[in-house]
Tab-separated table of C-alpha atoms and ligand atoms in Angstrom:
chain	number	residue	atom	x	y	z
A	24	MET	CA	12.873	-84.056	155.623
A	25	SER	CA	12.172	-80.369	155.178
A	26	THR	CA	10.232	-79.280	152.096
A	27	HIS	CA	10.127	-75.825	150.569
A	28	THR	CA	6.889	-73.923	150.084
A	29	GLU	CA	7.001	-74.158	146.267
A	30	ASN	CA	7.111	-77.966	146.492
A	31	VAL	CA	4.186	-77.899	148.860
A	32	GLU	CA	2.177	-75.733	146.502
A	33	GLU	CA	2.977	-78.311	143.849
A	34	LEU	CA	2.026	-81.257	146.090
A	35	ILE	CA	-1.232	-79.652	147.298
A	36	GLY	CA	-1.922	-78.377	143.771
A	37	ILE	CA	-1.996	-81.924	142.377
A	38	VAL	CA	-4.435	-83.091	145.069
A	39	ARG	CA	-6.473	-79.890	144.589
A	40	GLU	CA	-6.867	-80.522	140.849
A	41	SER	CA	-7.946	-84.119	141.387
A	42	LEU	CA	-10.498	-83.202	144.076
A	43	LYS	CA	-11.842	-80.135	142.259
A	44	ASP	CA	-13.621	-82.254	139.660
A	45	LYS	CA	-15.445	-83.998	142.480
A	46	GLY	CA	-16.590	-80.764	144.153
A	47	PHE	CA	-13.981	-80.500	146.932
A	48	GLU	CA	-11.555	-77.768	148.006
A	49	ILE	CA	-8.260	-78.243	149.888
A	50	TYR	CA	-6.309	-75.768	152.054
A	51	PRO	CA	-2.851	-76.435	153.558
A	52	PHE	CA	-1.628	-75.393	157.015
A	53	LYS	CA	0.947	-76.308	159.646
A	54	VAL	CA	-0.031	-78.594	162.575
A	55	GLY	CA	1.541	-76.101	164.989
A	56	TRP	CA	-0.945	-73.352	163.986
A	57	TYR	CA	-3.836	-75.617	165.021
A	58	ASN	CA	-2.181	-76.874	168.200
A	59	ALA	CA	-1.397	-73.319	169.291
A	60	LEU	CA	-5.167	-72.656	169.600
A	61	THR	CA	-6.632	-75.894	170.908
A	62	SER	CA	-6.612	-77.305	174.452
A	63	GLN	CA	-4.419	-80.257	175.456
A	64	ALA	CA	-7.250	-82.739	174.851
A	65	HIS	CA	-7.598	-81.688	171.209
A	66	GLN	CA	-3.940	-81.481	170.142
A	67	LEU	CA	-2.939	-83.254	166.944
A	68	PRO	CA	-0.134	-85.707	167.888
A	69	TYR	CA	2.301	-84.657	165.149
A	70	GLU	CA	5.301	-82.418	164.860
A	71	SER	CA	4.512	-78.756	164.914
A	72	ASP	CA	6.064	-78.157	161.480
A	73	SER	CA	4.217	-81.058	159.787
A	74	LEU	CA	2.158	-80.162	156.765
A	75	ALA	CA	-1.608	-80.628	157.180
A	76	ALA	CA	-4.502	-79.850	154.837
A	77	VAL	CA	-8.231	-79.544	155.375
A	78	ILE	CA	-10.747	-80.720	152.743
A	79	LEU	CA	-14.157	-79.068	152.275
A	80	SER	CA	-17.088	-80.324	150.215
A	81	THR	CA	-18.777	-77.659	148.095
A	82	PRO	CA	-22.417	-77.876	146.891
A	83	SER	CA	-21.452	-79.652	143.634
A	84	MET	CA	-19.937	-82.593	145.559
A	85	PHE	CA	-23.422	-84.130	145.601
A	86	GLU	CA	-23.752	-84.218	141.805
A	87	LYS	CA	-20.047	-84.644	140.958
A	88	ALA	CA	-19.054	-87.289	143.522
A	89	PHE	CA	-22.049	-88.691	145.407
A	90	VAL	CA	-24.437	-89.438	142.514
A	91	PRO	CA	-21.690	-91.100	140.377
A	92	PHE	CA	-20.563	-93.042	143.464
A	93	LEU	CA	-24.088	-94.406	143.948
A	94	GLN	CA	-24.400	-95.148	140.227
A	95	SER	CA	-21.080	-97.029	140.216
A	96	ARG	CA	-22.554	-99.249	142.944
A	97	ALA	CA	-19.319	-98.896	144.917
A	98	CYS	CA	-21.446	-98.111	147.956
A	99	ASP	CA	-21.453	-101.173	150.236
A	100	GLY	CA	-24.504	-99.993	152.163
A	101	MET	CA	-22.785	-100.745	155.467
A	102	ARG	CA	-22.034	-97.188	156.518
A	103	ASP	CA	-23.518	-93.752	155.940
A	104	PRO	CA	-23.442	-93.404	152.124
A	105	ILE	CA	-22.087	-89.816	152.186
A	106	ASP	CA	-19.301	-90.757	154.615
A	107	GLU	CA	-18.511	-93.791	152.488
A	108	CYS	CA	-18.405	-91.714	149.290
A	109	ILE	CA	-16.150	-89.106	150.868
A	110	SER	CA	-13.665	-91.586	152.281
A	111	HIS	CA	-13.620	-93.444	148.962
A	112	THR	CA	-13.026	-90.220	146.960
A	113	VAL	CA	-10.412	-88.733	149.291
A	114	SER	CA	-8.425	-91.934	149.770
A	115	SER	CA	-8.371	-92.706	146.023
A	116	SER	CA	-7.216	-89.187	145.276
A	117	ILE	CA	-4.407	-89.366	147.858
A	118	SER	CA	-3.150	-92.747	146.683
A	119	MET	CA	-3.237	-91.565	143.072
A	120	CYS	CA	-1.641	-88.126	143.645
A	121	CYS	CA	0.811	-88.843	146.472
A	122	PRO	CA	1.932	-92.471	146.095
A	123	ASN	CA	5.300	-91.723	147.696
A	124	GLN	CA	4.014	-89.772	150.680
A	125	SER	CA	3.010	-91.105	154.069
A	126	VAL	CA	-0.352	-89.416	154.647
A	127	ASP	CA	-2.680	-89.893	157.627
A	128	VAL	CA	-6.299	-89.140	156.764
A	129	MET	CA	-8.951	-88.297	159.363
A	130	TYR	CA	-12.640	-87.692	158.697
A	131	ASP	CA	-14.980	-85.267	160.445
A	132	PHE	CA	-17.217	-88.119	161.646
A	133	GLU	CA	-14.401	-90.154	163.252
A	134	LEU	CA	-14.033	-90.273	167.014
A	135	LEU	CA	-11.090	-91.129	169.264
A	136	PRO	CA	-11.516	-93.807	171.979
A	137	SER	CA	-12.152	-90.852	174.355
A	138	ARG	CA	-15.257	-90.061	172.185
A	139	ARG	CA	-13.728	-86.748	171.134
A	140	PRO	CA	-13.606	-85.973	167.420
A	141	LYS	CA	-10.291	-86.873	165.782
A	142	PHE	CA	-9.906	-83.244	164.708
A	143	LEU	CA	-11.820	-80.025	165.228
A	144	ALA	CA	-12.969	-79.287	161.714
A	145	GLN	CA	-13.847	-75.632	162.294
A	146	THR	CA	-10.537	-74.719	163.932
A	147	ALA	CA	-8.713	-76.479	161.074
A	148	ALA	CA	-10.741	-74.573	158.446
A	149	HIS	CA	-9.964	-71.281	160.200
A	150	VAL	CA	-6.202	-71.784	160.601
A	151	ALA	CA	-5.973	-72.951	156.977
A	152	GLY	CA	-7.539	-69.647	155.873
A	153	ALA	CA	-10.509	-71.487	154.298
A	154	ALA	CA	-13.459	-70.254	156.365
A	155	PHE	CA	-13.601	-67.877	159.341
A	156	TYR	CA	-14.723	-69.643	162.533
A	157	TYR	CA	-17.174	-67.283	164.289
A	158	ARG	CA	-17.395	-68.095	167.975
A	159	ALA	CA	-19.357	-66.455	170.803
A	160	SER	CA	-16.105	-64.803	171.929
A	161	ASP	CA	-16.015	-62.897	168.595
A	162	VAL	CA	-19.073	-60.935	169.786
A	163	HIS	CA	-18.543	-58.031	172.214
A	164	ASN	CA	-21.042	-58.096	175.076
A	165	PRO	CA	-22.843	-61.233	173.879
A	166	PRO	CA	-26.592	-61.095	174.652
A	167	TRP	CA	-26.915	-64.781	175.613
A	168	GLY	CA	-25.687	-64.718	179.224
A	169	ASN	CA	-24.157	-68.067	180.206
A	170	LYS	CA	-25.857	-70.021	177.430
A	171	LYS	CA	-23.406	-72.177	175.451
A	172	MET	CA	-23.488	-71.022	171.821
A	173	PHE	CA	-21.864	-73.250	169.194
A	174	GLY	CA	-19.615	-71.464	166.710
A	175	VAL	CA	-19.885	-71.678	162.925
A	176	CYS	CA	-17.521	-71.265	159.961
A	177	ILE	CA	-18.473	-69.039	157.030
A	178	HIS	CA	-16.781	-69.447	153.649
A	179	PRO	CA	-16.273	-66.224	151.637
A	180	ARG	CA	-17.958	-67.587	148.480
A	181	LEU	CA	-20.175	-70.361	149.819
A	182	GLY	CA	-21.422	-68.819	153.080
A	183	GLY	CA	-22.588	-71.886	155.024
A	184	TRP	CA	-23.214	-74.089	151.957
A	185	PHE	CA	-20.277	-76.453	152.521
A	186	ALA	CA	-19.011	-79.029	155.005
A	187	ILE	CA	-15.583	-79.710	156.435
A	188	ARG	CA	-14.886	-83.339	155.619
A	189	ALA	CA	-11.318	-84.434	156.166
A	190	LEU	CA	-7.879	-83.634	157.463
A	191	LEU	CA	-4.670	-84.843	155.849
A	192	ILE	CA	-1.331	-84.996	157.636
A	193	PHE	CA	1.752	-85.347	155.473
A	194	LYS	CA	3.899	-86.862	158.191
A	195	ASP	CA	7.248	-86.567	156.403
A	196	VAL	CA	6.765	-83.053	155.061
A	197	LEU	CA	8.099	-80.505	157.536
A	198	MET	CA	7.509	-76.871	156.664
A	199	GLY	CA	10.001	-74.072	157.132
A	200	GLU	CA	9.478	-70.488	158.287
A	201	GLU	CA	8.618	-69.326	154.788
A	202	PHE	CA	5.229	-71.072	155.059
A	203	GLN	CA	3.115	-68.444	156.788
A	204	PRO	CA	-0.542	-68.525	157.878
A	205	ARG	CA	-3.176	-66.743	155.827
A	206	ASP	CA	-6.102	-65.215	157.705
A	207	PRO	CA	-9.511	-66.458	156.566
A	208	PRO	CA	-11.634	-63.628	155.082
A	209	ASP	CA	-13.739	-62.012	157.809
A	210	CYS	CA	-16.960	-61.883	155.805
A	211	VAL	CA	-19.323	-61.362	158.776
A	212	SER	CA	-17.541	-58.408	160.310
A	213	ARG	CA	-20.384	-56.381	161.886
A	214	GLN	CA	-21.342	-57.240	165.453
A	215	GLU	CA	-25.106	-57.369	164.713
A	216	GLU	CA	-24.462	-59.766	161.816
A	217	ARG	CA	-22.340	-62.037	164.008
A	218	ILE	CA	-25.130	-62.142	166.617
A	219	GLU	CA	-27.640	-62.940	163.870
A	220	LEU	CA	-25.354	-65.665	162.480
A	221	LEU	CA	-24.842	-67.401	165.817
A	222	GLU	CA	-28.572	-67.185	166.626
A	223	ARG	CA	-29.503	-68.717	163.266
A	224	PHE	CA	-26.916	-71.491	163.680
A	225	ASN	CA	-27.889	-72.328	167.253
A	226	PHE	CA	-31.653	-71.751	167.300
A	227	HIS	CA	-32.808	-72.139	163.675
A	228	TRP	CA	-30.206	-74.383	162.026
A	229	ARG	CA	-32.954	-76.599	160.574
A	230	ASP	CA	-34.199	-73.753	158.314
A	231	TRP	CA	-30.628	-73.438	156.885
A	232	SER	CA	-30.848	-69.629	156.925
A	233	TYR	CA	-27.417	-69.363	158.600
A	234	ARG	CA	-25.962	-70.607	155.320
A	235	ASP	CA	-27.202	-67.448	153.561
A	236	ILE	CA	-25.779	-64.959	156.067
A	237	ILE	CA	-23.745	-63.515	153.144
A	238	PRO	CA	-24.506	-63.558	149.389
A	239	VAL	CA	-23.297	-66.884	147.956
A	240	GLU	CA	-22.154	-68.219	144.584
A	241	GLU	CA	-23.620	-71.703	144.952
A	242	ARG	CA	-26.202	-73.531	147.059
A	243	TYR	CA	-27.262	-77.165	147.468
A	244	SER	CA	-29.547	-78.457	144.673
A	245	LEU	CA	-33.158	-79.357	145.506
A	246	GLN	CA	-32.232	-83.029	145.388
A	247	GLN	CA	-29.333	-82.526	147.776
A	248	LYS	CA	-31.548	-80.531	150.163
A	249	GLU	CA	-34.145	-83.278	150.125
A	250	TYR	CA	-31.454	-85.841	150.923
A	251	PHE	CA	-30.039	-83.911	153.886
A	252	ILE	CA	-33.465	-82.935	155.260
A	253	THR	CA	-34.389	-86.640	155.364
A	254	PRO	CA	-33.466	-88.235	158.733
A	255	PRO	CA	-30.433	-90.551	158.327
A	256	ALA	CA	-32.459	-93.687	159.059
A	257	GLN	CA	-34.766	-92.948	156.097
A	258	ARG	CA	-32.100	-91.935	153.569
A	259	GLY	CA	-31.664	-95.521	152.332
A	260	ALA	CA	-35.360	-95.640	151.417
A	261	LEU	CA	-35.037	-92.287	149.625
A	262	LEU	CA	-32.046	-93.534	147.595
A	263	ARG	CA	-34.050	-96.628	146.692
A	264	GLN	CA	-36.961	-94.445	145.611
A	265	TRP	CA	-34.538	-92.507	143.407
A	266	GLY	CA	-33.368	-95.824	141.932
A	267	PHE	CA	-29.794	-95.596	143.273
A	268	MET	CA	-29.833	-98.592	145.600
A	269	THR	CA	-31.544	-101.950	145.694
A	270	GLU	CA	-33.506	-103.504	148.588
A	271	SER	CA	-30.505	-105.641	149.543
A	272	ASP	CA	-28.132	-102.619	149.618
A	273	THR	CA	-30.389	-100.685	151.960
A	274	ASP	CA	-31.182	-103.731	154.116
A	275	LYS	CA	-27.502	-103.751	155.054
A	276	GLN	CA	-27.860	-100.286	156.609
A	277	SER	CA	-28.841	-100.086	160.226
B	347	B12	C1	-20.029	-82.769	168.145
B	347	B12	C2	-20.604	-81.967	166.990
B	347	B12	C3	-21.895	-81.448	167.143
B	347	B12	C4	-22.642	-81.502	168.480
B	347	B12	C5	-22.019	-80.440	169.448
B	347	B12	C6	-21.573	-79.152	168.732
B	347	B12	C7	-20.272	-78.526	169.233
B	347	B12	N1	-19.806	-77.539	168.477
B	347	B12	O1	-19.673	-78.901	170.240
B	347	B12	C8	-24.118	-81.231	168.043
B	347	B12	C9	-24.829	-82.585	167.906
B	347	B12	C10	-24.940	-80.321	168.950
B	347	B12	C11	-23.926	-80.640	166.652
B	347	B12	C12	-24.936	-80.013	165.963
B	347	B12	C13	-24.793	-79.443	164.707
B	347	B12	N2	-23.716	-79.505	163.899
B	347	B12	CO1	-22.042	-80.315	164.457
B	347	B12	N3	-20.362	-81.144	164.767
B	347	B12	C14	-19.863	-81.749	165.803
B	347	B12	C15	-18.423	-82.210	165.496
B	347	B12	C16	-18.469	-83.718	165.146
B	347	B12	C17	-17.411	-81.980	166.618
B	347	B12	C18	-17.493	-80.583	167.283
B	347	B12	C19	-16.851	-80.638	168.658
B	347	B12	O2	-16.881	-81.642	169.349
B	347	B12	N4	-16.250	-79.575	169.116
B	347	B12	C20	-15.577	-79.561	170.398
B	347	B12	C21	-15.499	-78.134	170.945
B	347	B12	C22	-14.766	-78.158	172.273
B	347	B12	O3	-14.765	-77.370	169.975
B	347	B12	P1	-14.844	-75.778	169.943
B	347	B12	O4	-16.063	-75.321	170.635
B	347	B12	O5	-14.634	-75.382	168.530
B	347	B12	O6	-13.586	-75.354	170.829
B	347	B12	C23	-12.287	-75.274	170.259
B	347	B12	C24	-12.015	-73.942	169.554
B	347	B12	O7	-12.661	-72.903	170.253
B	347	B12	C25	-10.486	-73.834	169.652
B	347	B12	N5	-10.028	-72.487	169.835
B	347	B12	C26	-9.662	-71.899	170.999
B	347	B12	N6	-9.310	-70.614	170.766
B	347	B12	C27	-9.438	-70.380	169.431
B	347	B12	C28	-9.203	-69.233	168.672
B	347	B12	C29	-9.438	-69.284	167.279
B	347	B12	C30	-9.192	-68.054	166.427
B	347	B12	C31	-9.903	-70.502	166.670
B	347	B12	C32	-10.149	-70.572	165.179
B	347	B12	C33	-10.140	-71.657	167.451
B	347	B12	C34	-9.898	-71.567	168.825
B	347	B12	O8	-10.114	-74.612	170.808
B	347	B12	C35	-11.256	-75.267	171.371
B	347	B12	C36	-10.871	-76.683	171.791
B	347	B12	O9	-9.785	-76.638	172.658
B	347	B12	C37	-18.064	-81.322	164.232
B	347	B12	C38	-17.131	-82.034	163.216
B	347	B12	C39	-15.701	-82.033	163.707
B	347	B12	N7	-15.034	-83.144	163.584
B	347	B12	O10	-15.193	-81.016	164.192
B	347	B12	C40	-19.466	-81.030	163.631
B	347	B12	C41	-19.729	-79.643	163.012
B	347	B12	C42	-19.213	-78.574	163.951
B	347	B12	N8	-21.194	-79.561	162.976
B	347	B12	C43	-21.642	-78.956	161.948
B	347	B12	C44	-23.028	-78.732	161.685
B	347	B12	C45	-23.403	-78.168	160.322
B	347	B12	C46	-24.001	-79.006	162.660
B	347	B12	C47	-25.539	-78.819	162.553
B	347	B12	C48	-26.052	-77.637	161.742
B	347	B12	C49	-26.212	-80.117	162.091
B	347	B12	C50	-25.804	-80.509	160.732
B	347	B12	N9	-24.808	-81.408	160.652
B	347	B12	O11	-26.336	-80.054	159.744
B	347	B12	C51	-25.924	-78.694	164.049
B	347	B12	C52	-25.937	-77.177	164.454
B	347	B12	C53	-25.689	-76.864	165.914
B	347	B12	C54	-26.937	-76.840	166.710
B	347	B12	N10	-27.627	-75.756	166.715
B	347	B12	O12	-27.277	-77.860	167.288
B	347	B12	C55	-20.549	-78.511	160.990
B	347	B12	C56	-20.313	-77.006	161.086
B	347	B12	C57	-19.931	-76.411	159.747
B	347	B12	C58	-19.626	-74.957	159.871
B	347	B12	N11	-19.930	-74.264	158.803
B	347	B12	O13	-19.078	-74.479	160.856
B	347	B12	C59	-19.339	-79.408	161.499
B	347	B12	C60	-17.962	-78.782	161.377
B	347	B12	C61	-19.423	-80.728	160.691
B	347	B12	C62	-18.952	-80.638	159.257
B	347	B12	N12	-18.658	-81.789	158.714
B	347	B12	O14	-18.861	-79.631	158.589
B	347	B12	N13	-22.666	-80.836	166.179
């Protein structure tokens, strides 16, 4: 089945509206745009024209989705609470908005049996036009010799204050030629700034300064920062201290 761009805008628009209230953004793209950049080992096993969409969490996800999720006591305490909240929110939104579509959903934390991630979140965010993926190869004459430098995506309004959470594949929606890629805004265009960005992300990521490489509209709240600064094994105790979970909920976490 081939779907026209207007219908896709409509389809993505419905999901976008439902996720917006929870602090998420969604950006559509074509599987072929992603597969054209990635190596064989990272290809998405779908038709090139299939519609895909990447979902980002913005700073308000914590207050709009995570806190209500904990309060609703839907959290089973078996998995990472953020991962659980995100899969709960995304899957409910998809089943509510696209009941007649066959949609595969993959999360950033999921691995294939080969131990590779199910999808490369940063490449997806770049090809969808959501956030430019700055890699070492975007710097002329990089000063780091042979050192492996991890790349980082920067969002035009949120800088580094977001995460790339999920990928949707609408298996039956095949896009025509009229659906064209949109370049992500190149908001760190100067070479010295790109060097600074990659150094902050690789050598000082714990101070979070890479997130402020450009002026931003929103940042994580103090409570959200405290949560993410806390090592994962101690987050259950923190949630209990905040009154969100009981002893028995957190005992279930490893
Ligand atoms: C494994 C992993 C790690 C590993 C290894 C990192 C790495 N990049 O390999 C470790 C544990 C070190 C790590 C650390 C961190 N990580 Co990490 N990590 C991941 C994870 C799960 C997979 C990344 C991966 O395996 N990449 C594999 C390599 C091969 O991919 P690649 O280098 O991008 O290569 C591909 C591209 O270059 C592409 N390509 C080729 N040509 C071209 C051309 C263009 C134009 C484009 C766009 C692409 C492209 O093809 C290549 C593959 O064939 C992702 C989530 C996900 N599912 O993607 C998060 C992720 C990359 N991590 C993230 C973060 C924030 C961090 C940390 C700050 C910790 C944290 N969570 O707060 C630290 C910072 C790094 C550091 N200084 O240590 C964020 C980055 C967000 C952003 N703004 O970019 C991600 C996306 C998670 C998320 N949910 O948002 N991480």
